[in-house]
């Protein structure tokens, strides 16, 4: 489903019925309850904490799952625990909560198709069952009698899992899919990102002029995705709708980002086209926002192709950086930065959410591993911004936000986790502040919530992921129809 070169592909034809997200569940550094975690994000808390290592890492903080998240079957917990057992336990527990939230009991799961994505899963450190084998075991434990789908496309694995499930549902292969992703820390994942210098030495600061990298995290996330006919027949709860998805590939190399943003923008455009939407219909964008220099610059450039800064009107109080959105050239070791997929909003300025200032958080580093092209570069690669961090701001475009500074970069799981944040943002019409963001990088074309939650206007939402290997994926989500909003099933 990935386009060749900088081309883009989208699933299913325009005009088909939207797919229903009947329930969602996650396991994050801030907890497992949807509302519990979301409310902490809205007040600026993070899941960062120390995770000592004998390795000389650039940073020993991570956003690890709280003790007990993996349950009794998780074996030894923490980054040095039994990685296969932990991945299985988190997938099983999170998937089971999703099925229950959708109103499906153990006897109803037999015909549910399971689709799970991960980057390297438990295989970065030790030989063991293949990616498919542990996904098949998770599906069996969840009660599915169907052959599951396992996939790995680096940091876009979770988003691609959702897109693949959507294609299978649209093609009539299944009526219901339990789709998710799990990625937990291992010593080699920490060691690798430290040596790549994609890991921040301090705090992850997505889209900040002083950003220097990400911090890793752990997560699992699942959605129960089903056809409209299936959802309506059983009067399923509804957390939101999936109406578009698209993907592209940079075709540049294992880690190099597309500095022009063209490939990422094509994935966004493919999702919009599939949904029959325009950039002006988008109210909110969850960016990949790793906090690396190159990736954030590339993501900003891609967003500027969809919402040119020239269209900005300097009449909004909440701000992001202004400028051309130009990204540094991709040569040599530039620090990875991530770019965020974004949407154009509806009219007028966006009201500020009442969710208050940034709260203090528990400790655990969060930070996105940068997508294609996370190699560090000189400080000169970072364009200067105004001293107050606020430049001319669009009065009509979408609001962008980033959560990796709070939840860590959970690699292959990040796409599902961030899709859930978009569904919650559309439900509550507000987004959390970007953790540690103080001075917005020059050239960022969209509004960003700095220091406090921010309200969003009417419209749809985008979730964008950019992965190593040049994988760019965009999901387009819509609010639940009036009268069909989830009451507990998705919360």
PDB file of N, CA, C and O in Angstrom, residues 204-256:
ATOM      1  N   UNK A 204      12.610  16.518  24.790  1.00  0.00           N
ATOM      2  CA  UNK A 204      12.134  16.557  23.397  1.00  0.00           C
ATOM      3  C   UNK A 204      11.249  17.777  23.187  1.00  0.00           C
ATOM      4  O   UNK A 204      10.324  18.024  23.964  1.00  0.00           O
ATOM      5  N   UNK A 205      11.544  18.560  22.168  1.00  0.00           N
ATOM      6  CA  UNK A 205      10.828  19.817  21.916  1.00  0.00           C
ATOM      7  C   UNK A 205      10.363  19.856  20.466  1.00  0.00           C
ATOM      8  O   UNK A 205      11.015  20.457  19.611  1.00  0.00           O
ATOM      9  N   UNK A 206       9.261  19.243  20.192  1.00  0.00           N
ATOM     10  CA  UNK A 206       8.760  19.215  18.813  1.00  0.00           C
ATOM     11  C   UNK A 206       8.549  20.624  18.295  1.00  0.00           C
ATOM     12  O   UNK A 206       7.904  21.450  18.945  1.00  0.00           O
ATOM     13  N   UNK A 207       9.116  20.903  17.128  1.00  0.00           N
ATOM     14  CA  UNK A 207       8.937  22.160  16.400  1.00  0.00           C
ATOM     15  C   UNK A 207       9.487  23.383  17.139  1.00  0.00           C
ATOM     16  O   UNK A 207       9.111  24.506  16.841  1.00  0.00           O
ATOM     17  N   UNK A 208      10.360  23.173  18.078  1.00  0.00           N
ATOM     18  CA  UNK A 208      11.006  24.279  18.779  1.00  0.00           C
ATOM     19  C   UNK A 208      12.314  24.613  18.071  1.00  0.00           C
ATOM     20  O   UNK A 208      12.979  23.737  17.513  1.00  0.00           O
ATOM     21  N   UNK A 209      12.723  25.864  18.120  1.00  0.00           N
ATOM     22  CA  UNK A 209      13.964  26.254  17.456  1.00  0.00           C
ATOM     23  C   UNK A 209      15.167  25.577  18.107  1.00  0.00           C
ATOM     24  O   UNK A 209      16.215  25.425  17.482  1.00  0.00           O
ATOM     25  N   UNK A 210      15.039  25.170  19.367  1.00  0.00           N
ATOM     26  CA  UNK A 210      16.148  24.545  20.084  1.00  0.00           C
ATOM     27  C   UNK A 210      16.006  23.025  20.192  1.00  0.00           C
ATOM     28  O   UNK A 210      16.675  22.401  21.018  1.00  0.00           O
ATOM     29  N   UNK A 211      15.198  22.426  19.370  1.00  0.00           N
ATOM     30  CA  UNK A 211      15.003  20.978  19.422  1.00  0.00           C
ATOM     31  C   UNK A 211      16.302  20.244  19.070  1.00  0.00           C
ATOM     32  O   UNK A 211      17.096  20.739  18.254  1.00  0.00           O
ATOM     33  N   UNK A 212      16.516  19.085  19.696  1.00  0.00           N
ATOM     34  CA  UNK A 212      17.731  18.325  19.387  1.00  0.00           C
ATOM     35  C   UNK A 212      17.487  16.821  19.336  1.00  0.00           C
ATOM     36  O   UNK A 212      18.422  16.045  19.354  1.00  0.00           O
ATOM     37  N   UNK A 213      16.231  16.399  19.276  1.00  0.00           N
ATOM     38  CA  UNK A 213      15.978  14.975  19.153  1.00  0.00           C
ATOM     39  C   UNK A 213      14.779  14.518  19.959  1.00  0.00           C
ATOM     40  O   UNK A 213      14.058  15.310  20.555  1.00  0.00           O
ATOM     41  N   UNK A 214      14.599  13.223  19.985  1.00  0.00           N
ATOM     42  CA  UNK A 214      13.442  12.623  20.634  1.00  0.00           C
ATOM     43  C   UNK A 214      13.875  11.778  21.818  1.00  0.00           C
ATOM     44  O   UNK A 214      15.053  11.540  22.041  1.00  0.00           O
ATOM     45  N   UNK A 215      12.895  11.315  22.569  1.00  0.00           N
ATOM     46  CA  UNK A 215      13.109  10.316  23.605  1.00  0.00           C
ATOM     47  C   UNK A 215      12.156   9.158  23.346  1.00  0.00           C
ATOM     48  O   UNK A 215      11.006   9.363  22.944  1.00  0.00           O
ATOM     49  N   UNK A 216      12.621   7.965  23.566  1.00  0.00           N
ATOM     50  CA  UNK A 216      11.829   6.781  23.251  1.00  0.00           C
ATOM     51  C   UNK A 216      10.719   6.538  24.273  1.00  0.00           C
ATOM     52  O   UNK A 216      10.799   6.989  25.416  1.00  0.00           O
ATOM     53  N   UNK A 217       9.713   5.816  23.843  1.00  0.00           N
ATOM     54  CA  UNK A 217       8.614   5.459  24.719  1.00  0.00           C
ATOM     55  C   UNK A 217       8.088   4.074  24.384  1.00  0.00           C
ATOM     56  O   UNK A 217       8.513   3.448  23.407  1.00  0.00           O
ATOM     57  N   UNK A 218       7.161   3.612  25.198  1.00  0.00           N
ATOM     58  CA  UNK A 218       6.501   2.327  24.985  1.00  0.00           C
ATOM     59  C   UNK A 218       5.002   2.565  24.848  1.00  0.00           C
ATOM     60  O   UNK A 218       4.449   3.443  25.511  1.00  0.00           O
ATOM     61  N   UNK A 219       4.357   1.760  24.030  1.00  0.00           N
ATOM     62  CA  UNK A 219       2.903   1.901  23.903  1.00  0.00           C
ATOM     63  C   UNK A 219       2.309   0.714  23.171  1.00  0.00           C
ATOM     64  O   UNK A 219       2.987  -0.001  22.428  1.00  0.00           O
ATOM     65  N   UNK A 220       1.039   0.530  23.396  1.00  0.00           N
ATOM     66  CA  UNK A 220       0.208  -0.356  22.603  1.00  0.00           C
ATOM     67  C   UNK A 220      -1.105   0.364  22.364  1.00  0.00           C
ATOM     68  O   UNK A 220      -1.577   1.114  23.223  1.00  0.00           O
ATOM     69  N   UNK A 221      -1.681   0.190  21.212  1.00  0.00           N
ATOM     70  CA  UNK A 221      -2.968   0.824  20.921  1.00  0.00           C
ATOM     71  C   UNK A 221      -3.765  -0.025  19.952  1.00  0.00           C
ATOM     72  O   UNK A 221      -3.185  -0.663  19.059  1.00  0.00           O
ATOM     73  N   UNK A 222      -5.093  -0.053  20.130  1.00  0.00           N
ATOM     74  CA  UNK A 222      -5.959  -0.831  19.246  1.00  0.00           C
ATOM     75  C   UNK A 222      -7.245  -0.060  18.962  1.00  0.00           C
ATOM     76  O   UNK A 222      -7.722   0.718  19.802  1.00  0.00           O
ATOM     77  N   UNK A 223      -7.804  -0.309  17.778  1.00  0.00           N
ATOM     78  CA  UNK A 223      -9.127   0.167  17.386  1.00  0.00           C
ATOM     79  C   UNK A 223      -9.960  -1.020  16.948  1.00  0.00           C
ATOM     80  O   UNK A 223      -9.431  -1.984  16.378  1.00  0.00           O
ATOM     81  N   UNK A 224     -11.257  -0.968  17.196  1.00  0.00           N
ATOM     82  CA  UNK A 224     -12.172  -1.907  16.552  1.00  0.00           C
ATOM     83  C   UNK A 224     -12.774  -1.157  15.376  1.00  0.00           C
ATOM     84  O   UNK A 224     -13.559  -0.216  15.553  1.00  0.00           O
ATOM     85  N   UNK A 225     -12.355  -1.539  14.196  1.00  0.00           N
ATOM     86  CA  UNK A 225     -12.774  -0.878  12.963  1.00  0.00           C
ATOM     87  C   UNK A 225     -13.752  -1.798  12.253  1.00  0.00           C
ATOM     88  O   UNK A 225     -13.480  -2.987  12.081  1.00  0.00           O
ATOM     89  N   UNK A 226     -14.896  -1.260  11.842  1.00  0.00           N
ATOM     90  CA  UNK A 226     -15.888  -2.109  11.176  1.00  0.00           C
ATOM     91  C   UNK A 226     -16.655  -1.347  10.107  1.00  0.00           C
ATOM     92  O   UNK A 226     -16.681  -0.117  10.079  1.00  0.00           O
ATOM     93  N   UNK A 227     -17.250  -2.105   9.225  1.00  0.00           N
ATOM     94  CA  UNK A 227     -18.028  -1.492   8.156  1.00  0.00           C
ATOM     95  C   UNK A 227     -19.261  -0.806   8.737  1.00  0.00           C
ATOM     96  O   UNK A 227     -19.734  -1.155   9.827  1.00  0.00           O
ATOM     97  N   UNK A 228     -19.777   0.138   7.993  1.00  0.00           N
ATOM     98  CA  UNK A 228     -20.982   0.839   8.443  1.00  0.00           C
ATOM     99  C   UNK A 228     -22.140  -0.139   8.602  1.00  0.00           C
ATOM    100  O   UNK A 228     -22.929  -0.040   9.549  1.00  0.00           O
ATOM    101  N   UNK A 229     -22.247  -1.090   7.685  1.00  0.00           N
ATOM    102  CA  UNK A 229     -23.356  -2.062   7.761  1.00  0.00           C
ATOM    103  C   UNK A 229     -23.258  -2.889   9.030  1.00  0.00           C
ATOM    104  O   UNK A 229     -24.267  -3.127   9.713  1.00  0.00           O
ATOM    105  N   UNK A 230     -22.063  -3.334   9.375  1.00  0.00           N
ATOM    106  CA  UNK A 230     -21.880  -4.123  10.593  1.00  0.00           C
ATOM    107  C   UNK A 230     -22.196  -3.302  11.833  1.00  0.00           C
ATOM    108  O   UNK A 230     -22.904  -3.758  12.745  1.00  0.00           O
ATOM    109  N   UNK A 231     -21.682  -2.074  11.875  1.00  0.00           N
ATOM    110  CA  UNK A 231     -21.905  -1.221  13.047  1.00  0.00           C
ATOM    111  C   UNK A 231     -23.378  -0.892  13.223  1.00  0.00           C
ATOM    112  O   UNK A 231     -23.907  -0.897  14.343  1.00  0.00           O
ATOM    113  N   UNK A 232     -24.055  -0.615  12.119  1.00  0.00           N
ATOM    114  CA  UNK A 232     -25.463  -0.250  12.218  1.00  0.00           C
ATOM    115  C   UNK A 232     -26.326  -1.456  12.588  1.00  0.00           C
ATOM    116  O   UNK A 232     -27.280  -1.342  13.361  1.00  0.00           O
ATOM    117  N   UNK A 233     -25.965  -2.624  12.081  1.00  0.00           N
ATOM    118  CA  UNK A 233     -26.756  -3.822  12.364  1.00  0.00           C
ATOM    119  C   UNK A 233     -26.739  -4.176  13.847  1.00  0.00           C
ATOM    120  O   UNK A 233     -27.734  -4.647  14.397  1.00  0.00           O
ATOM    121  N   UNK A 234     -25.617  -3.936  14.509  1.00  0.00           N
ATOM    122  CA  UNK A 234     -25.549  -4.295  15.924  1.00  0.00           C
ATOM    123  C   UNK A 234     -25.606  -3.073  16.839  1.00  0.00           C
ATOM    124  O   UNK A 234     -25.388  -3.183  18.042  1.00  0.00           O
ATOM    125  N   UNK A 235     -25.913  -1.888  16.241  1.00  0.00           N
ATOM    126  CA  UNK A 235     -26.027  -0.645  17.010  1.00  0.00           C
ATOM    127  C   UNK A 235     -24.788  -0.437  17.884  1.00  0.00           C
ATOM    128  O   UNK A 235     -24.864  -0.186  19.097  1.00  0.00           O
ATOM    129  N   UNK A 236     -23.642  -0.547  17.229  1.00  0.00           N
ATOM    130  CA  UNK A 236     -22.363  -0.429  17.937  1.00  0.00           C
ATOM    131  C   UNK A 236     -22.124   1.009  18.373  1.00  0.00           C
ATOM    132  O   UNK A 236     -22.602   1.957  17.740  1.00  0.00           O
ATOM    133  N   UNK A 237     -21.384   1.202  19.467  1.00  0.00           N
ATOM    134  CA  UNK A 237     -20.976   2.560  19.828  1.00  0.00           C
ATOM    135  C   UNK A 237     -20.058   3.108  18.740  1.00  0.00           C
ATOM    136  O   UNK A 237     -19.547   2.351  17.906  1.00  0.00           O
ATOM    137  N   UNK A 238     -19.858   4.394  18.725  1.00  0.00           N
ATOM    138  CA  UNK A 238     -19.021   4.997  17.679  1.00  0.00           C
ATOM    139  C   UNK A 238     -18.165   6.102  18.272  1.00  0.00           C
ATOM    140  O   UNK A 238     -18.684   7.088  18.804  1.00  0.00           O
ATOM    141  N   UNK A 239     -16.855   5.935  18.184  1.00  0.00           N
ATOM    142  CA  UNK A 239     -15.914   6.954  18.637  1.00  0.00           C
ATOM    143  C   UNK A 239     -15.569   7.924  17.524  1.00  0.00           C
ATOM    144  O   UNK A 239     -15.161   9.053  17.775  1.00  0.00           O
ATOM    145  N   UNK A 240     -15.753   7.498  16.280  1.00  0.00           N
ATOM    146  CA  UNK A 240     -15.454   8.345  15.137  1.00  0.00           C
ATOM    147  C   UNK A 240     -15.476   7.520  13.872  1.00  0.00           C
ATOM    148  O   UNK A 240     -15.782   6.324  13.879  1.00  0.00           O
ATOM    149  N   UNK A 241     -15.149   8.160  12.761  1.00  0.00           N
ATOM    150  CA  UNK A 241     -15.164   7.517  11.451  1.00  0.00           C
ATOM    151  C   UNK A 241     -13.802   7.642  10.786  1.00  0.00           C
ATOM    152  O   UNK A 241     -13.123   8.670  10.924  1.00  0.00           O
ATOM    153  N   UNK A 242     -13.415   6.615  10.067  1.00  0.00           N
ATOM    154  CA  UNK A 242     -12.232   6.661   9.199  1.00  0.00           C
ATOM    155  C   UNK A 242     -12.734   6.788   7.772  1.00  0.00           C
ATOM    156  O   UNK A 242     -13.417   5.901   7.271  1.00  0.00           O
ATOM    157  N   UNK A 243     -12.391   7.895   7.124  1.00  0.00           N
ATOM    158  CA  UNK A 243     -12.917   8.130   5.777  1.00  0.00           C
ATOM    159  C   UNK A 243     -11.828   8.231   4.711  1.00  0.00           C
ATOM    160  O   UNK A 243     -12.120   8.203   3.529  1.00  0.00           O
ATOM    161  N   UNK A 244     -10.573   8.361   5.119  1.00  0.00           N
ATOM    162  CA  UNK A 244      -9.507   8.467   4.134  1.00  0.00           C
ATOM    163  C   UNK A 244      -8.186   7.944   4.664  1.00  0.00           C
ATOM    164  O   UNK A 244      -7.929   8.010   5.865  1.00  0.00           O
ATOM    165  N   UNK A 245      -7.369   7.427   3.779  1.00  0.00           N
ATOM    166  CA  UNK A 245      -6.032   6.984   4.135  1.00  0.00           C
ATOM    167  C   UNK A 245      -5.168   6.988   2.885  1.00  0.00           C
ATOM    168  O   UNK A 245      -5.637   6.747   1.770  1.00  0.00           O
ATOM    169  N   UNK A 246      -3.916   7.318   3.045  1.00  0.00           N
ATOM    170  CA  UNK A 246      -3.015   7.382   1.900  1.00  0.00           C
ATOM    171  C   UNK A 246      -1.583   7.201   2.348  1.00  0.00           C
ATOM    172  O   UNK A 246      -1.250   7.412   3.518  1.00  0.00           O
ATOM    173  N   UNK A 247      -0.724   6.805   1.428  1.00  0.00           N
ATOM    174  CA  UNK A 247       0.673   6.563   1.759  1.00  0.00           C
ATOM    175  C   UNK A 247       1.567   6.943   0.587  1.00  0.00           C
ATOM    176  O   UNK A 247       1.135   6.958  -0.568  1.00  0.00           O
ATOM    177  N   UNK A 248       2.816   7.251   0.908  1.00  0.00           N
ATOM    178  CA  UNK A 248       3.819   7.533  -0.112  1.00  0.00           C
ATOM    179  C   UNK A 248       5.161   7.080   0.427  1.00  0.00           C
ATOM    180  O   UNK A 248       5.289   6.713   1.593  1.00  0.00           O
ATOM    181  N   UNK A 249       6.170   7.116  -0.422  1.00  0.00           N
ATOM    182  CA  UNK A 249       7.516   6.781   0.027  1.00  0.00           C
ATOM    183  C   UNK A 249       8.505   7.786  -0.544  1.00  0.00           C
ATOM    184  O   UNK A 249       8.408   8.178  -1.708  1.00  0.00           O
ATOM    185  N   UNK A 250       9.473   8.178   0.288  1.00  0.00           N
ATOM    186  CA  UNK A 250      10.464   9.158  -0.152  1.00  0.00           C
ATOM    187  C   UNK A 250      11.406   8.599  -1.210  1.00  0.00           C
ATOM    188  O   UNK A 250      11.928   9.348  -2.042  1.00  0.00           O
ATOM    189  N   UNK A 251      11.670   7.282  -1.161  1.00  0.00           N
ATOM    190  CA  UNK A 251      12.583   6.625  -2.102  1.00  0.00           C
ATOM    191  C   UNK A 251      13.951   7.293  -2.114  1.00  0.00           C
ATOM    192  O   UNK A 251      14.568   7.448  -3.165  1.00  0.00           O
ATOM    193  N   UNK A 252      14.438   7.673  -0.932  1.00  0.00           N
ATOM    194  CA  UNK A 252      15.735   8.341  -0.833  1.00  0.00           C
ATOM    195  C   UNK A 252      16.782   7.498  -0.112  1.00  0.00           C
ATOM    196  O   UNK A 252      17.967   7.660  -0.355  1.00  0.00           O
ATOM    197  N   UNK A 253      16.364   6.631   0.791  1.00  0.00           N
ATOM    198  CA  UNK A 253      17.330   5.845   1.539  1.00  0.00           C
ATOM    199  C   UNK A 253      16.747   5.396   2.857  1.00  0.00           C
ATOM    200  O   UNK A 253      15.602   5.702   3.183  1.00  0.00           O
ATOM    201  N   UNK A 254      17.536   4.663   3.646  1.00  0.00           N
ATOM    202  CA  UNK A 254      17.009   4.095   4.890  1.00  0.00           C
ATOM    203  C   UNK A 254      16.561   5.133   5.906  1.00  0.00           C
ATOM    204  O   UNK A 254      15.601   4.900   6.637  1.00  0.00           O
ATOM    205  N   UNK A 255      17.250   6.262   6.003  1.00  0.00           N
ATOM    206  CA  UNK A 255      16.910   7.228   7.056  1.00  0.00           C
ATOM    207  C   UNK A 255      16.732   8.641   6.540  1.00  0.00           C
ATOM    208  O   UNK A 255      16.249   9.504   7.271  1.00  0.00           O
ATOM    209  N   UNK A 256      17.088   8.906   5.307  1.00  0.00           N
ATOM    210  CA  UNK A 256      17.080  10.292   4.817  1.00  0.00           C
ATOM    211  C   UNK A 256      15.664  10.793   4.575  1.00  0.00           C
ATOM    212  O   UNK A 256      14.885  10.169   3.859  1.00  0.00           O
TER     213      UNK A 256
END
